[in-house]
Coordinates of C-alpha atoms in Angstrom, one line a residue:
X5 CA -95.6 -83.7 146.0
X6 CA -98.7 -82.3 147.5
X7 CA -97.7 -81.5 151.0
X8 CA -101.0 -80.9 152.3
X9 CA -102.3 -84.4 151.4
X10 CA -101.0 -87.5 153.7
X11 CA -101.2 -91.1 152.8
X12 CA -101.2 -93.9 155.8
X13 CA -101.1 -96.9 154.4
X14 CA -100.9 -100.8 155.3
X15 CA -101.9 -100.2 158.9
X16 CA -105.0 -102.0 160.6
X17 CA -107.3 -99.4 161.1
X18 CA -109.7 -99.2 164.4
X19 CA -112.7 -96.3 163.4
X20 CA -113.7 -96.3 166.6
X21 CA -117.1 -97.1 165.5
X22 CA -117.5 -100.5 167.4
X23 CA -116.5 -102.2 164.0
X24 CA -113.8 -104.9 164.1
X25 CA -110.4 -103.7 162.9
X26 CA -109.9 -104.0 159.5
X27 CA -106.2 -104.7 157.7
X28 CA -104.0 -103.0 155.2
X29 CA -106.8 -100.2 155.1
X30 CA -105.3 -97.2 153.4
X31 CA -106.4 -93.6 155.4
X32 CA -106.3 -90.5 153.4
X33 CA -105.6 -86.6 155.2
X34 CA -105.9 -83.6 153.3
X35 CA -105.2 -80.5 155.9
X36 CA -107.1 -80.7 159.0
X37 CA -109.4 -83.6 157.8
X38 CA -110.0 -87.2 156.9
X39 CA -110.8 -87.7 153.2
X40 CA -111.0 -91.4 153.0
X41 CA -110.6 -94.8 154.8
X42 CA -110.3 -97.9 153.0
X43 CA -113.4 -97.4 150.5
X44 CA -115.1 -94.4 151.9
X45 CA -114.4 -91.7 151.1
X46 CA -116.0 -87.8 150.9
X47 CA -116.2 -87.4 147.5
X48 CA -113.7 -84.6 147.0
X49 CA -111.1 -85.2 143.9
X50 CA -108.1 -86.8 145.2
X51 CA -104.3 -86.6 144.0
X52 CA -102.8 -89.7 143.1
X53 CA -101.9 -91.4 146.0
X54 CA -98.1 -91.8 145.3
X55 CA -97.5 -88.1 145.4
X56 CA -99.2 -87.7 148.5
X57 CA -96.9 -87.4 151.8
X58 CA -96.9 -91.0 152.7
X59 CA -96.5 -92.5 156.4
X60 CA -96.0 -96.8 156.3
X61 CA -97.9 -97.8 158.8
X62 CA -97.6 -101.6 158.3
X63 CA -97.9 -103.9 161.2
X64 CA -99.1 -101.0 163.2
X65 CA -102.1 -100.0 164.3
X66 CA -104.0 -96.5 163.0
X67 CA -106.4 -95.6 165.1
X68 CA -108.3 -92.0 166.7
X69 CA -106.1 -89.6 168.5
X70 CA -107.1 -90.6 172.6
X71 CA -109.9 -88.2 174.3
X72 CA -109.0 -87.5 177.8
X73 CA -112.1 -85.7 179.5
X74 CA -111.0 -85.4 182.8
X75 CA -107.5 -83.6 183.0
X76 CA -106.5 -81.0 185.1
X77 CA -103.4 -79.0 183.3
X78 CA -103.4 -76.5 186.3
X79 CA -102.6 -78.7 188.9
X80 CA -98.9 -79.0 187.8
X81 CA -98.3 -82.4 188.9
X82 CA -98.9 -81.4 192.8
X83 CA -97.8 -83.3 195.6
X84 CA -100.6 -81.5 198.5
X85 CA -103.0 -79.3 197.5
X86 CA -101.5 -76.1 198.8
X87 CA -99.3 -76.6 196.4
X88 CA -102.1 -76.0 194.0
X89 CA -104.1 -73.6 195.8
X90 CA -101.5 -71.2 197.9
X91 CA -97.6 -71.6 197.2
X92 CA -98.0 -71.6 193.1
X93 CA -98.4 -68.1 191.3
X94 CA -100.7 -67.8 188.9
X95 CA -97.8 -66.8 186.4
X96 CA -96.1 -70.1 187.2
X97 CA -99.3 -72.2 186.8
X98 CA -99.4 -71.0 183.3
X99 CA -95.9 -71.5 182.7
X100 CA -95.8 -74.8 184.1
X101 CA -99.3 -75.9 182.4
X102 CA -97.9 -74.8 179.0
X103 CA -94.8 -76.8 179.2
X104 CA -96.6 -79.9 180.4
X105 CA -99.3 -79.7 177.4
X106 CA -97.1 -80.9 174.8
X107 CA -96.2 -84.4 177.3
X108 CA -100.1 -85.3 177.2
X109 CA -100.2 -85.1 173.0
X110 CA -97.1 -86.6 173.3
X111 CA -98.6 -90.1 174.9
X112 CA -101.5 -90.3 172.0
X113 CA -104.1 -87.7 173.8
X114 CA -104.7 -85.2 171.3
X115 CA -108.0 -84.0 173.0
X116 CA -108.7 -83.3 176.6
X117 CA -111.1 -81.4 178.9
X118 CA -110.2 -79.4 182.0
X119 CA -113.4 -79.7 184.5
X120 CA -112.3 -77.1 186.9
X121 CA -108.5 -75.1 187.5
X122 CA -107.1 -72.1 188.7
X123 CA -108.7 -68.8 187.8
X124 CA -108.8 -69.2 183.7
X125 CA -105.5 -70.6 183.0
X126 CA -107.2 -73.3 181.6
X127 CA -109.4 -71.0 178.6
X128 CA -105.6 -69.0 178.2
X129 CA -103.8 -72.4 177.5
X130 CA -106.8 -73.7 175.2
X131 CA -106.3 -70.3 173.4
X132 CA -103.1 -70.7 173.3
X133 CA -102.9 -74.0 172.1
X134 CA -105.4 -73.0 169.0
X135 CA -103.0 -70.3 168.7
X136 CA -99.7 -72.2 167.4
X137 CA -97.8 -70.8 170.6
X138 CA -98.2 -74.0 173.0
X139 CA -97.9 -77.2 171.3
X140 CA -100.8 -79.3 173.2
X141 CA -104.2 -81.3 172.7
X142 CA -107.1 -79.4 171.8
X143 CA -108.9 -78.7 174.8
X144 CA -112.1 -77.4 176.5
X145 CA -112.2 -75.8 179.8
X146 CA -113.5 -75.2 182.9
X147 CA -113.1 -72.3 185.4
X148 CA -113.3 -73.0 189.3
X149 CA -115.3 -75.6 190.5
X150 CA -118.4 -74.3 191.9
X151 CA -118.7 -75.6 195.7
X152 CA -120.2 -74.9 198.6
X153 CA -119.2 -75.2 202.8
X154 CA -119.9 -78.7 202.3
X155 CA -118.7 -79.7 199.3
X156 CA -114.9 -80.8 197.7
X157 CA -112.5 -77.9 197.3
X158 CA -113.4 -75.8 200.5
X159 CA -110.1 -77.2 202.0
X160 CA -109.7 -74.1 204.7
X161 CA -111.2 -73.0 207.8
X162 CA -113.4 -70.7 207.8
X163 CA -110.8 -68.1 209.3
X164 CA -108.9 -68.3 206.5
X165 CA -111.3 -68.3 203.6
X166 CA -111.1 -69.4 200.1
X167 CA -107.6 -68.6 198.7
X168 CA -108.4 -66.8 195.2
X169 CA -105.8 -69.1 193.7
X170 CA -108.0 -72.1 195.3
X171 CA -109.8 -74.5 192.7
X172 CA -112.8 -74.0 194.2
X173 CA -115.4 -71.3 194.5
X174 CA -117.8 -70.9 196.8
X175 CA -121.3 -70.6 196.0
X176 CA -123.8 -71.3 199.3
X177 CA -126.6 -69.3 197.5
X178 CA -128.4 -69.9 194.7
X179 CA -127.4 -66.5 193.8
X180 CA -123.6 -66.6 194.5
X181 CA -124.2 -69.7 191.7
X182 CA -125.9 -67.4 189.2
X183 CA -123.4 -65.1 189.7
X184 CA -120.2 -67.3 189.3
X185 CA -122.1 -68.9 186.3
X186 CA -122.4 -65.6 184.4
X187 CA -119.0 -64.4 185.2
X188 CA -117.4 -67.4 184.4
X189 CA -119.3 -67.6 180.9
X190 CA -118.1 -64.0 180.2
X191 CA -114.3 -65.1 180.7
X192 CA -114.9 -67.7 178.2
X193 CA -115.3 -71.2 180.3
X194 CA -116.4 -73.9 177.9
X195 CA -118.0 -75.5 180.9
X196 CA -119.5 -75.3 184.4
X197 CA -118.5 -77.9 186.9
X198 CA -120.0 -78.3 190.6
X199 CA -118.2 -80.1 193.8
X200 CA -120.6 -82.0 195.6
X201 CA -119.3 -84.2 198.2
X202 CA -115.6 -85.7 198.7
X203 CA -116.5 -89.2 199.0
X204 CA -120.1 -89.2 198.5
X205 CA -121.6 -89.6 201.9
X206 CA -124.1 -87.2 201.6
X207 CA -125.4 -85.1 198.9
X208 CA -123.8 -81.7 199.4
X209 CA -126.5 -79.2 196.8
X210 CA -130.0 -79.4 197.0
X211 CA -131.7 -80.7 194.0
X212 CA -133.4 -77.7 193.3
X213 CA -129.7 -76.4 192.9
X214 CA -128.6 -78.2 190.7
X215 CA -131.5 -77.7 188.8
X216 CA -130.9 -74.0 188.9
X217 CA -127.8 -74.7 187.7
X218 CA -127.8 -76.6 184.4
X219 CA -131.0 -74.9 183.5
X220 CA -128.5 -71.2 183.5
X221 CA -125.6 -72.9 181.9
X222 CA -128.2 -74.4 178.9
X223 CA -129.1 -71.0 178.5
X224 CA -126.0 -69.3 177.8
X225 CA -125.1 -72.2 175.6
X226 CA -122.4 -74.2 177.7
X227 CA -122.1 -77.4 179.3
X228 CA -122.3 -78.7 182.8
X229 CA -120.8 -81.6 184.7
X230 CA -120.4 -82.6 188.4
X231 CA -117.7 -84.6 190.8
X232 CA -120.4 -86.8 192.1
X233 CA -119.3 -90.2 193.9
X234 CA -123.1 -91.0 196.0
X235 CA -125.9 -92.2 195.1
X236 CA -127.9 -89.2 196.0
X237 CA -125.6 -86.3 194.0
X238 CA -125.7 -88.8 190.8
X239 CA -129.3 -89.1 191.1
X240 CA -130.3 -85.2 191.4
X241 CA -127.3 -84.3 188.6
X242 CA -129.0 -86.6 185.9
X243 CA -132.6 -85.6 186.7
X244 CA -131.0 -81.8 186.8
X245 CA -130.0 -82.2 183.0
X246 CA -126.2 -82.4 183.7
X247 CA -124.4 -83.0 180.4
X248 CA -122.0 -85.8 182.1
X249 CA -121.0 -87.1 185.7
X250 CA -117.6 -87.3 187.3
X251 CA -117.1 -90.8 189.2
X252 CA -120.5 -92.3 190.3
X253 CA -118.5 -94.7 192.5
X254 CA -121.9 -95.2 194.6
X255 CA -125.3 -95.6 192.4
X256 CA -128.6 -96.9 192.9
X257 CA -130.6 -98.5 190.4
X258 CA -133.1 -95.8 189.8
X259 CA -130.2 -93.7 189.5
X260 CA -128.5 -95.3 186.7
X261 CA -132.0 -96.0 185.3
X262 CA -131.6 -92.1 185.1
X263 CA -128.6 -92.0 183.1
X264 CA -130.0 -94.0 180.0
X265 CA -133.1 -92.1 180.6
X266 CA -131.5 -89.0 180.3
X267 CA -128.4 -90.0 177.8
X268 CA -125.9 -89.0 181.0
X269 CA -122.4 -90.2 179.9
X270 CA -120.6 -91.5 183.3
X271 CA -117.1 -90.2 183.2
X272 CA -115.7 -92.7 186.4
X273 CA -112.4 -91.5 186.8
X274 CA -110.7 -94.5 188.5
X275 CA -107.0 -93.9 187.9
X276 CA -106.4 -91.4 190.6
X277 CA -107.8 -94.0 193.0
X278 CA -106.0 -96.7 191.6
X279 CA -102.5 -94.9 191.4
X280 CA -102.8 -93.6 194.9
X281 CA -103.9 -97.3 196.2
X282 CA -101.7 -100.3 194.5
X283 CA -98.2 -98.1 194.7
X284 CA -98.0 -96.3 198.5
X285 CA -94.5 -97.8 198.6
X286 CA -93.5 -95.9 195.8
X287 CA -95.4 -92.6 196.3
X288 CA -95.6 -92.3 200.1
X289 CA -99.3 -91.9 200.1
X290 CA -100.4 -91.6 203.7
X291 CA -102.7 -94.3 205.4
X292 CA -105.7 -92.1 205.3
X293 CA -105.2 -91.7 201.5
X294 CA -104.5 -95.1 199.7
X295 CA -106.8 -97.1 202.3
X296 CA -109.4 -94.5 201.1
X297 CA -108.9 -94.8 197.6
X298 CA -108.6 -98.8 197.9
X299 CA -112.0 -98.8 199.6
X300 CA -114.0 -96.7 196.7
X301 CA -112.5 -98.6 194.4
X302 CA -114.1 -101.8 196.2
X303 CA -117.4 -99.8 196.5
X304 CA -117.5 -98.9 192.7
X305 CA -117.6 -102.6 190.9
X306 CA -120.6 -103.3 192.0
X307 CA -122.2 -99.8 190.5
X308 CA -120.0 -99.8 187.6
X309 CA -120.8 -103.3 186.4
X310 CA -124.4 -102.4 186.5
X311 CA -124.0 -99.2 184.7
X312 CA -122.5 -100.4 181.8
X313 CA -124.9 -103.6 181.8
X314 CA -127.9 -100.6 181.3
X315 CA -126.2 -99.4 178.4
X316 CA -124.8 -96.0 180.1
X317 CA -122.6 -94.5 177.8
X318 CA -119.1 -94.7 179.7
X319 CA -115.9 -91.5 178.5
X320 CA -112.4 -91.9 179.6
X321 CA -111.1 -89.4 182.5
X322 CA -108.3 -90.2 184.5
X323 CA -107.3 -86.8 187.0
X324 CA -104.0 -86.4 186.0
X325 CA -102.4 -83.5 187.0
X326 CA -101.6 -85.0 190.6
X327 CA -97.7 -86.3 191.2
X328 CA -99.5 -89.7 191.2
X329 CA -101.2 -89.2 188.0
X330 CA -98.6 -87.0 186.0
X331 CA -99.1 -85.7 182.9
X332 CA -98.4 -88.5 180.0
X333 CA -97.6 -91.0 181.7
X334 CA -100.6 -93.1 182.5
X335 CA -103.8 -91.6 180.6
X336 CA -104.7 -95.4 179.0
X337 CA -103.9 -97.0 182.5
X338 CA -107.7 -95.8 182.8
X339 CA -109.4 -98.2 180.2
X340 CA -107.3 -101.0 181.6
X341 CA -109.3 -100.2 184.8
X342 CA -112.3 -99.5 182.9
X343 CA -112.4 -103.3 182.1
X344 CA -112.1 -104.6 185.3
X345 CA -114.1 -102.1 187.6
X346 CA -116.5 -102.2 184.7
X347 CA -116.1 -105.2 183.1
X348 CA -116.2 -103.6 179.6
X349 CA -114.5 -105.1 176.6
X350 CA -111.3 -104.0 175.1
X351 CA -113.2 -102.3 172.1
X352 CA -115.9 -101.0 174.7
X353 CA -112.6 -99.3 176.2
X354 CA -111.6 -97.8 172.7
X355 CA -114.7 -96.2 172.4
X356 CA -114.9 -94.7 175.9
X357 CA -111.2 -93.4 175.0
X358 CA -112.4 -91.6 171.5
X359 CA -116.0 -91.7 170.1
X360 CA -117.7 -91.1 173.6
X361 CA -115.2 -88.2 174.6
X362 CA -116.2 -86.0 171.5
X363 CA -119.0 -84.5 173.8
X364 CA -117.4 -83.0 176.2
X365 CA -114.8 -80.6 173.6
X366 CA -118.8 -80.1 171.6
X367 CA -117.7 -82.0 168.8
X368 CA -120.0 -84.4 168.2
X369 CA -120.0 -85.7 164.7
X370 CA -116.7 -84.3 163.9
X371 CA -114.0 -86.0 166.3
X372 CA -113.0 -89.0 167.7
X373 CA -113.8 -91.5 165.0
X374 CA -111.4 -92.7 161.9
X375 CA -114.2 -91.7 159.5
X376 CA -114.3 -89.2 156.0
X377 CA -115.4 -85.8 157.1
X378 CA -113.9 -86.1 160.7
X379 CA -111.0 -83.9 162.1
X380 CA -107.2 -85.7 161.6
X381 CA -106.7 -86.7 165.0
X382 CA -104.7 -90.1 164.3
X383 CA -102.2 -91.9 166.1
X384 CA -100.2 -94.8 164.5
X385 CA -99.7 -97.2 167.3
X386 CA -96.9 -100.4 167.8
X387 CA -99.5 -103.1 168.6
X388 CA -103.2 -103.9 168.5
X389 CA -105.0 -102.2 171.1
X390 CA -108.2 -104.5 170.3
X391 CA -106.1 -107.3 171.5
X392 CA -104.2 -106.2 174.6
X393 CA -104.9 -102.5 175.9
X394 CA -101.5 -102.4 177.6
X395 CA -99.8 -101.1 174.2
X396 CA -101.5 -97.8 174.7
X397 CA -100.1 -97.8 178.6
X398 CA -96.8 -97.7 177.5
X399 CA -96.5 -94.4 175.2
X400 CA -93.4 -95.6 173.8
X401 CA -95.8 -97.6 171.6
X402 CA -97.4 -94.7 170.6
X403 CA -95.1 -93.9 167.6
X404 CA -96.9 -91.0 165.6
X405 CA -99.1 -88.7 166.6
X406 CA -101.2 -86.7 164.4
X407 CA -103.2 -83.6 165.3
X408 CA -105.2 -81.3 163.0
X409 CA -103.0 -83.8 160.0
X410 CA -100.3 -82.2 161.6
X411 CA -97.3 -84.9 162.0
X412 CA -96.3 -83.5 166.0
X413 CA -92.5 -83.6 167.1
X414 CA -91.1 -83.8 170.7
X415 CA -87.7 -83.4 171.8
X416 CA -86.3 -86.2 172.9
X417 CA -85.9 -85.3 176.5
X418 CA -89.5 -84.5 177.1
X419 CA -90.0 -86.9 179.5
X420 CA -87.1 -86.3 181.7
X421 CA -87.9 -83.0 182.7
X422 CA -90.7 -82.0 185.6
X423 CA -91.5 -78.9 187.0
X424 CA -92.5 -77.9 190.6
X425 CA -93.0 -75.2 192.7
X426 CA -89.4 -74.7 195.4
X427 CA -91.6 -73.9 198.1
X428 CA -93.0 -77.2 200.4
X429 CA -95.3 -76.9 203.2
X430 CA -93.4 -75.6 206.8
X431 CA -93.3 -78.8 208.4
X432 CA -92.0 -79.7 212.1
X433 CA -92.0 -83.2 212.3
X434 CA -94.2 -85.9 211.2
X435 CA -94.6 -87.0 214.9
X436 CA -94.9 -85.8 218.4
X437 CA -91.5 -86.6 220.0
X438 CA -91.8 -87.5 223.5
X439 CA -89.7 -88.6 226.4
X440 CA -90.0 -92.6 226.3
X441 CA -89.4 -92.3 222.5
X442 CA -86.2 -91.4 223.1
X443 CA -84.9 -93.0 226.2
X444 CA -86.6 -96.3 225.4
X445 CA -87.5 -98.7 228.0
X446 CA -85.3 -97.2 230.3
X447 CA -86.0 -93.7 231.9
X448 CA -82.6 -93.5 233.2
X449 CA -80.6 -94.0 230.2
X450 CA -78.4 -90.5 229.9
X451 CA -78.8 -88.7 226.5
X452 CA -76.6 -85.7 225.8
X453 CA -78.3 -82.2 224.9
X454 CA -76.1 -82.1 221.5
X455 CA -74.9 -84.7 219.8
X456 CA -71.4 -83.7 220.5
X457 CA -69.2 -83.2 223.6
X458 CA -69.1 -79.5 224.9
X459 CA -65.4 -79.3 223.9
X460 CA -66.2 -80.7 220.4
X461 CA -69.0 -77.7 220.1
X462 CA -66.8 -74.8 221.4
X463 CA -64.3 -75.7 218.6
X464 CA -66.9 -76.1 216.4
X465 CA -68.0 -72.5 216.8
X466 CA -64.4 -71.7 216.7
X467 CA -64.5 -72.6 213.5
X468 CA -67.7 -71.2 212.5
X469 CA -65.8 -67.8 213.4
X470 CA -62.3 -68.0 211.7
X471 CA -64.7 -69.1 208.6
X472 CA -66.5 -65.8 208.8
X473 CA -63.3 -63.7 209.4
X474 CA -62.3 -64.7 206.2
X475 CA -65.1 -63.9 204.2
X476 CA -64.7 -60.1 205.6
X477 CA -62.2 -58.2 203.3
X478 CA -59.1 -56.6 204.5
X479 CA -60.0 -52.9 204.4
X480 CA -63.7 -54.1 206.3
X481 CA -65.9 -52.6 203.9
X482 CA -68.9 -54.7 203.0
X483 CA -69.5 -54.8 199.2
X484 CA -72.7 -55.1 197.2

């Protein structure tokens, strides 16, 4: 038996090429590669296929392990961003972004990018993930997010600062941006990301800024890509030379005109939105929040539409790393969303989910395609994605996944378990409580100052007492 060769056979292969799916195609592994696929093949001799490791993959569906571009492992599933910025160490974050890896190649993603986290965690966990010692998707990463006083990510008054555990960075000169470039490149960052605006209402760096940027981030040989939901930041980041854009929920014409010009891939990032807009009930979203996110959602079909009508080369994101967008649950809720704030086609949705994510981890040519020569990223999937996307939603249809043509095991409890910081915001109430809320329509209704009578309190703190003379030990020493 030659262990290092696998055999998937009988499946309906999707390459992820924009070719239909083909049936009962036969895909060949040897080590960390893909030999051959159907017909095609490499070239190298091949062991006879029966004593080859062999996976039946009949009435499934074998397609490219799932590229998720926009995935923040950092963010530890928070529920308010001081939980992300202030109340989580920096030991914890990596502890808690470690043991969350293994849930997003667990749901089919066996490559993701980090655009922007806490200090490096996000270059240790991609070392460590190369490493054997966390089990996860391969992974590129960001450091902070560049931002300025204006941009997404300065969250604090100025009287406090910029926590250093904060996402964010700020940068309000062109050489605080030189300077966080270069030190960021020397820890290792894979690339540099920049916060423009929140929303989108104005454009938060100059052009001539962002200019600066990509132009120092080309030269030391790494990427650069932008949150960027206007019209105006979209714009100035494709003329710039930005590698890819976050969102562009808002776009003119001449700025998607830009994009093909320029070969930008748009990385829209709709699930947050979504998450946070159709299930409030369930999450407890504020107002402010889900009537936002319902609102930019309604603002980006119009751009969206028109974007992929141009031919702008569309990658799957989706923000998870929120409570609302947890880590391997809803990564393909994204191409579902894809298809109607886009309206791309199911296979269009495939490709932004594999082929067109290979980019941002630099590998081009070498991943996210079921092709000879490519890296084994495979997953063997219940269903036909081509037909209904939903069976990629739902990861229990997500049956084998292969990484590096390495068959990866969970435990079966993976799922059940979430971890969170103890420590929640100091909170008083969530209203102001004032006289009439209490007594009503009537001003003279009596209301008690506890909500027991004085003689129920004094034997209440009777009891309070006999309970603590007991805890005291007879001699009245107090012991460690």
């Amino acid at each position: 038996m030659y262990e290092d060769w696998t055999l998937i056979t009988g499946g309906t292969v999707i390459d992820a090429t924009g070719a239909d799916p083909r049936r009962d195609t036969d895909v060949v592994l040897h080590g960390d590669t893909i030999v051959a696929v159907g017909e095609d093949s490499t070239g190298i001799p091949m062991p006879p296929k029966e004593q080859m490791r062999r996976i039946d993959a009949t009435g499934r569906t074998v397609m490219p392990g799932l590229i998720d571009v926009h995935c923040h492992m950092t963010y530890g599933e928070a529920r308010y961003e001081e939980e992300i910025d202030l109340y989580t160490s920096a030991e914890m974050r990596t502890l808690i972004a470690a043991a969350n890896a293994r849930k997003v190649l667990r749901a089919g993603v066996t490559s993701i990018s980090q655009p922007g986290g806490s200090y490096y965690i996000g270059v240790g966990i991609r070392e460590g993930i190369k490493a054997g010692l966390v089990q996860g998707p391969r992974m590129s990463a960001a450091g902070r997010y560049l931002t300025t006083s204006n941009g997404l990510t300065d969250w604090f008054p100025d009287s406090v600062g910029v926590p250093d555990g904060n996402i964010g960075t700020l940068t309000n000169t062109a050489d605080a941006m030189k300077n966080e470039i270069r030190h960021q490149v020397k820890n290792g960052v894979d690339l540099i990301k920049l916060a423009d605006s929140p929303y989108g209402d104005y454009q938060a760096f100059t052009n001539d800024e962002m200019k600066l940027v990509a132009d120092l981030v080309h030269q030391l040989g790494k990427k650069v890509t932008i949150h960027a939901r206007g019209p105006g930041e979209v714009r100035a980041a494709a003329d710039a030379g930005f590698d890819w854009i976050m969102h562009g929920n808002v776009m003119t014409d001449e700025g998607i005109e830009k994009l093909v010009e320029n070969d930008v891939t748009l990385v829209p990032t709709l699930l947050l939105l979504a998450n946070l807009g159709d299930w409030p009930e369930l999450t407890g979203a504020p107002y402010p929040q889900y009537h936002g996110a319902r609102r930019m959602l309604e603002k980006s079909v119009e751009s969206l539409h028109k974007a992929h009508a141009a031919g702008v080369q569309f990658a799957m994101g989706t923000d998870t790393g929120f409570a609302v967008t947890p880590y391997g649950e809803w990564h393909a809720r994204e191409l579902e969303l894809l298809r109607v704030y886009a309206g791309m086609s199911n296979m269009d949705c495939i490709l932004a989910a594999t082929a067109n994510g290979a980019k941002m981890l630099d590998l081009e040519g070498r991943l996210g395609k079921l092709l000879p020569g490519y890296l084994a990223d495979v997953i063997v999937v219940k269903g036909n994605p081509a037909d209904d996307l939903h069976v990629l939603v739902d990861k229990r249809n997500v049956e084998i996944v292969i990484k590096d043509g390495v068959v990866q095991e969970f435990p079966d409890d993976l799922d059940m378990v979430r971890y969170h910081n103890d420590r929640d915001p100091l909170i008083y109430s969530q209203t102001e409580l004032t006289y009439d809320m209490v007594t009503g329509d009537n001003p003279d209704k009596p209301y008690s100052v506890l909500p027991w009578s004085m003689t129920d309190g004094l034997e209440i703190a009777h009891e309070i007492d006999r309970s603590q003379q007991a805890l005291v030990p007879e001699d009245g020493a107090v012991h460690d």
